[in-house]
Amino acid sequence: MKILVIDETQTNLDAAKQTLAGHELTLAATYDEAYKLLEKPKGDAQPPFDAVLCDLLMPAGREMQGTKGNKYVGQEMPVGWALALMAVLQGAKYTAVVTNLDHHQHPAAAMLDRLGCDGLYDDRKKDFVKIRANGVPIGFVNYAPMIGVDGTSCTECGGTGKRQDGDICYSCRGGKVKGKDWGRVLQVLLEN
């Protein structure tokens, strides 16, 4: 499957490589880069990607900005919605907007909570796809499933997985920095 993952955080891009191994994977770290990758050449009937998985919040890009709009370039915005919809318009069969925030951390995450998109827990994964655009399922999820990313080491516990008092380090997964489990997101998306 041809998959585009869009996220400005390198750890989350590394997690995509780890959890989506075996797929034809393309990574984009900026809105403008993702926008260009999603553009289908004129006359090309093939969609550029089968699935597009993107972060909710990313720095706003320069694409199509005028004098007034330029003041927002680089500021964190909920651009994932627009990228998911563009992916649908370009022929993607599956899309998802994923954040690892909860509703207390950002208004855009609170909006997802209002849609009932609060996680991929076993009892809620059937509700993952709430919206279809042009017949394409669009999954929205707060509290992304997380994994320990290979080749990383938690700075809080020094990679031991335990705090100084001997208790479990809740900042990591077994001493590794946490990243989004894009493979699980794709799996649940395909089930819906």
mmCIF file of C-alpha atoms in Angstrom:
data_model
loop_
_atom_site.group_PDB
_atom_site.id
_atom_site.type_symbol
_atom_site.label_atom_id
_atom_site.label_comp_id
_atom_site.label_asym_id
_atom_site.label_seq_id
_atom_site.Cartn_x
_atom_site.Cartn_y
_atom_site.Cartn_z
ATOM 1 C CA MET A 1 0.000 0.000 0.000
ATOM 2 C CA LYS A 2 1.289 3.507 -0.844
ATOM 3 C CA ILE A 3 1.114 5.544 2.359
ATOM 4 C CA LEU A 4 1.923 9.168 3.137
ATOM 5 C CA VAL A 5 2.556 10.059 6.796
ATOM 6 C CA ILE A 6 2.626 13.752 7.658
ATOM 7 C CA ASP A 7 4.050 14.884 11.009
ATOM 8 C CA GLU A 8 6.585 17.546 11.958
ATOM 9 C CA THR A 9 7.978 15.508 14.869
ATOM 10 C CA GLN A 10 10.913 13.310 13.874
ATOM 11 C CA THR A 11 10.116 10.702 16.542
ATOM 12 C CA ASN A 12 6.643 10.235 15.024
ATOM 13 C CA LEU A 13 8.152 9.906 11.528
ATOM 14 C CA ASP A 14 10.603 7.307 12.867
ATOM 15 C CA ALA A 15 7.655 5.495 14.457
ATOM 16 C CA ALA A 16 5.972 5.433 11.023
ATOM 17 C CA LYS A 17 9.024 3.687 9.543
ATOM 18 C CA GLN A 18 8.907 1.165 12.373
ATOM 19 C CA THR A 19 5.147 0.468 12.381
ATOM 20 C CA LEU A 20 4.467 0.642 8.637
ATOM 21 C CA ALA A 21 7.402 -1.469 7.439
ATOM 22 C CA GLY A 22 6.448 -3.423 4.346
ATOM 23 C CA HIS A 23 4.439 -0.580 2.835
ATOM 24 C CA GLU A 24 5.603 1.923 0.236
ATOM 25 C CA LEU A 25 6.076 4.778 2.702
ATOM 26 C CA THR A 26 6.561 8.482 2.035
ATOM 27 C CA LEU A 27 7.159 10.914 4.900
ATOM 28 C CA ALA A 28 6.473 14.647 4.992
ATOM 29 C CA ALA A 29 7.499 16.946 7.831
ATOM 30 C CA THR A 30 5.831 20.189 6.706
ATOM 31 C CA TYR A 31 2.447 21.301 5.435
ATOM 32 C CA ASP A 32 3.931 22.670 2.193
ATOM 33 C CA GLU A 33 5.854 19.446 1.521
ATOM 34 C CA ALA A 34 2.707 17.379 2.129
ATOM 35 C CA TYR A 35 0.611 19.633 -0.081
ATOM 36 C CA LYS A 36 3.049 19.210 -2.985
ATOM 37 C CA LEU A 37 3.176 15.423 -2.510
ATOM 38 C CA LEU A 38 -0.623 15.255 -2.531
ATOM 39 C CA GLU A 39 -0.970 17.170 -5.783
ATOM 40 C CA LYS A 40 -1.747 14.766 -8.574
ATOM 41 C CA PRO A 41 -0.175 15.720 -11.930
ATOM 42 C CA LYS A 42 -2.781 16.888 -14.453
ATOM 43 C CA GLY A 43 -4.126 13.989 -16.489
ATOM 44 C CA ASP A 44 -2.783 11.394 -14.046
ATOM 45 C CA ALA A 45 -5.625 9.024 -13.133
ATOM 46 C CA GLN A 46 -3.659 7.235 -10.400
ATOM 47 C CA PRO A 47 -3.947 8.697 -6.893
ATOM 48 C CA PRO A 48 -0.538 9.516 -5.426
ATOM 49 C CA PHE A 49 -1.317 7.555 -2.217
ATOM 50 C CA ASP A 50 -3.715 4.843 -1.064
ATOM 51 C CA ALA A 51 -3.681 6.100 2.529
ATOM 52 C CA VAL A 52 -2.755 9.430 4.108
ATOM 53 C CA LEU A 53 -2.162 9.606 7.861
ATOM 54 C CA CYS A 54 -1.453 13.032 9.291
ATOM 55 C CA ASP A 55 -0.909 14.919 12.484
ATOM 56 C CA LEU A 56 -3.627 17.331 13.581
ATOM 57 C CA LEU A 57 -1.405 20.264 14.551
ATOM 58 C CA MET A 58 1.488 21.454 12.412
ATOM 59 C CA PRO A 59 3.104 24.785 11.593
ATOM 60 C CA ALA A 60 1.149 26.639 8.917
ATOM 61 C CA GLY A 61 2.800 26.684 5.500
ATOM 62 C CA ARG A 62 3.505 29.384 2.947
ATOM 63 C CA GLU A 63 1.403 27.759 0.225
ATOM 64 C CA MET A 64 -1.183 30.234 -1.102
ATOM 65 C CA GLN A 65 -0.472 32.909 1.546
ATOM 66 C CA GLY A 66 -0.727 36.603 0.814
ATOM 67 C CA THR A 67 0.600 39.545 2.785
ATOM 68 C CA LYS A 68 -1.889 39.137 5.640
ATOM 69 C CA GLY A 69 -1.659 35.339 5.694
ATOM 70 C CA ASN A 70 2.136 35.345 5.920
ATOM 71 C CA LYS A 71 1.957 36.408 9.571
ATOM 72 C CA TYR A 72 0.598 32.927 10.398
ATOM 73 C CA VAL A 73 3.325 30.974 8.594
ATOM 74 C CA GLY A 74 5.161 28.762 11.070
ATOM 75 C CA GLN A 75 2.478 28.999 13.750
ATOM 76 C CA GLU A 76 0.944 25.738 14.916
ATOM 77 C CA MET A 77 -2.497 25.284 13.350
ATOM 78 C CA PRO A 78 -4.945 22.362 12.958
ATOM 79 C CA VAL A 79 -3.927 21.802 9.296
ATOM 80 C CA GLY A 80 -4.505 18.035 9.493
ATOM 81 C CA TRP A 81 -8.182 18.495 8.625
ATOM 82 C CA ALA A 82 -7.363 20.234 5.346
ATOM 83 C CA LEU A 83 -4.644 17.744 4.417
ATOM 84 C CA ALA A 84 -7.001 14.806 5.008
ATOM 85 C CA LEU A 85 -9.676 16.394 2.826
ATOM 86 C CA MET A 86 -7.151 17.169 0.099
ATOM 87 C CA ALA A 87 -6.014 13.533 0.217
ATOM 88 C CA VAL A 88 -9.620 12.454 -0.399
ATOM 89 C CA LEU A 89 -9.924 14.861 -3.333
ATOM 90 C CA GLN A 90 -6.710 13.415 -4.790
ATOM 91 C CA GLY A 91 -8.017 9.847 -4.623
ATOM 92 C CA ALA A 92 -6.746 8.422 -1.332
ATOM 93 C CA LYS A 93 -8.902 5.503 -0.193
ATOM 94 C CA TYR A 94 -8.167 5.942 3.527
ATOM 95 C CA THR A 95 -7.303 8.970 5.629
ATOM 96 C CA ALA A 96 -6.790 9.707 9.298
ATOM 97 C CA VAL A 97 -5.987 12.753 11.411
ATOM 98 C CA VAL A 98 -4.140 11.710 14.558
ATOM 99 C CA THR A 99 -2.935 13.602 17.599
ATOM 100 C CA ASN A 100 -1.471 12.471 20.882
ATOM 101 C CA LEU A 101 -3.044 15.402 22.726
ATOM 102 C CA ASP A 102 -5.972 15.306 25.071
ATOM 103 C CA HIS A 103 -8.773 17.835 25.168
ATOM 104 C CA HIS A 104 -7.085 19.843 27.947
ATOM 105 C CA GLN A 105 -4.003 20.595 25.848
ATOM 106 C CA HIS A 106 -5.389 22.396 22.771
ATOM 107 C CA PRO A 107 -8.750 23.656 21.442
ATOM 108 C CA ALA A 108 -8.385 21.557 18.264
ATOM 109 C CA ALA A 109 -8.038 18.407 20.396
ATOM 110 C CA ALA A 110 -11.123 19.479 22.347
ATOM 111 C CA MET A 111 -12.997 19.744 19.026
ATOM 112 C CA LEU A 112 -12.104 16.132 18.259
ATOM 113 C CA ASP A 113 -13.417 15.120 21.669
ATOM 114 C CA ARG A 114 -16.706 16.842 20.816
ATOM 115 C CA LEU A 115 -16.905 14.565 17.770
ATOM 116 C CA GLY A 116 -16.417 11.569 20.051
ATOM 117 C CA CYS A 117 -12.973 10.807 18.597
ATOM 118 C CA ASP A 118 -11.086 10.192 21.790
ATOM 119 C CA GLY A 119 -9.027 7.078 21.270
ATOM 120 C CA LEU A 120 -8.505 3.678 19.689
ATOM 121 C CA TYR A 121 -9.319 1.629 22.729
ATOM 122 C CA ASP A 122 -10.830 -1.778 21.956
ATOM 123 C CA ASP A 123 -14.313 -0.759 23.071
ATOM 124 C CA ARG A 124 -14.249 2.443 20.991
ATOM 125 C CA LYS A 125 -12.393 1.543 17.806
ATOM 126 C CA LYS A 126 -15.676 0.823 16.040
ATOM 127 C CA ASP A 127 -16.394 4.565 16.374
ATOM 128 C CA PHE A 128 -13.042 5.593 14.882
ATOM 129 C CA VAL A 129 -14.530 6.639 11.528
ATOM 130 C CA LYS A 130 -17.237 9.200 12.136
ATOM 131 C CA ILE A 131 -17.035 10.980 8.795
ATOM 132 C CA ARG A 132 -16.875 9.885 5.184
ATOM 133 C CA ALA A 133 -16.085 12.309 2.382
ATOM 134 C CA ASN A 134 -16.781 11.152 -1.175
ATOM 135 C CA GLY A 135 -17.271 7.690 0.362
ATOM 136 C CA VAL A 136 -13.757 7.685 1.861
ATOM 137 C CA PRO A 137 -13.446 6.973 5.593
ATOM 138 C CA ILE A 138 -11.696 9.709 7.548
ATOM 139 C CA GLY A 139 -10.599 8.667 11.010
ATOM 140 C CA PHE A 140 -10.038 11.287 13.682
ATOM 141 C CA VAL A 141 -8.342 10.358 16.935
ATOM 142 C CA ASN A 142 -7.048 12.016 20.068
ATOM 143 C CA TYR A 143 -4.827 10.013 22.396
ATOM 144 C CA ALA A 144 -2.997 8.254 19.584
ATOM 145 C CA PRO A 145 -1.800 4.769 20.414
ATOM 146 C CA MET A 146 1.901 5.097 21.224
ATOM 147 C CA ILE A 147 4.909 2.791 20.942
ATOM 148 C CA GLY A 148 8.516 2.914 22.062
ATOM 149 C CA VAL A 149 10.583 4.029 19.082
ATOM 150 C CA ASP A 150 13.633 1.893 18.336
ATOM 151 C CA GLY A 151 16.975 3.676 18.603
ATOM 152 C CA THR A 152 15.735 6.251 21.126
ATOM 153 C CA SER A 153 16.358 6.674 24.828
ATOM 154 C CA CYS A 154 14.135 8.522 27.302
ATOM 155 C CA THR A 155 15.932 11.531 28.750
ATOM 156 C CA GLU A 156 13.883 11.483 31.961
ATOM 157 C CA CYS A 157 14.954 8.004 33.067
ATOM 158 C CA GLY A 158 18.137 7.642 31.023
ATOM 159 C CA GLY A 159 16.617 4.763 29.094
ATOM 160 C CA THR A 160 16.134 2.549 32.148
ATOM 161 C CA GLY A 161 12.325 2.712 32.153
ATOM 162 C CA LYS A 162 12.397 3.550 35.880
ATOM 163 C CA ARG A 163 12.437 6.805 37.816
ATOM 164 C CA GLN A 164 15.056 7.512 40.492
ATOM 165 C CA ASP A 165 12.650 6.302 43.187
ATOM 166 C CA GLY A 166 12.418 2.922 41.380
ATOM 167 C CA ASP A 167 8.855 3.469 40.141
ATOM 168 C CA ILE A 168 7.963 3.107 36.441
ATOM 169 C CA CYS A 169 8.853 6.070 34.224
ATOM 170 C CA TYR A 170 5.526 7.205 32.793
ATOM 171 C CA SER A 171 7.185 9.430 30.188
ATOM 172 C CA CYS A 172 8.442 6.517 28.110
ATOM 173 C CA ARG A 173 7.773 2.981 27.003
ATOM 174 C CA GLY A 174 10.434 0.782 28.518
ATOM 175 C CA GLY A 175 13.154 3.408 28.264
ATOM 176 C CA LYS A 176 12.329 4.440 24.675
ATOM 177 C CA VAL A 177 10.823 7.732 23.528
ATOM 178 C CA LYS A 178 7.157 7.331 22.615
ATOM 179 C CA GLY A 179 5.939 7.841 19.055
ATOM 180 C CA LYS A 180 2.592 7.402 17.331
ATOM 181 C CA ASP A 181 1.682 3.843 16.399
ATOM 182 C CA TRP A 182 0.696 4.608 12.801
ATOM 183 C CA GLY A 183 0.429 0.882 12.040
ATOM 184 C CA ARG A 184 -2.354 0.485 14.600
ATOM 185 C CA VAL A 185 -4.116 3.573 13.219
ATOM 186 C CA LEU A 186 -3.992 2.089 9.711
ATOM 187 C CA GLN A 187 -5.179 -1.315 10.941
ATOM 188 C CA VAL A 188 -8.246 0.168 12.664
ATOM 189 C CA LEU A 189 -8.924 2.439 9.690
ATOM 190 C CA LEU A 190 -8.950 -0.572 7.343
ATOM 191 C CA GLU A 191 -11.362 -2.389 9.694
ATOM 192 C CA ASN A 192 -13.838 0.501 9.464
#
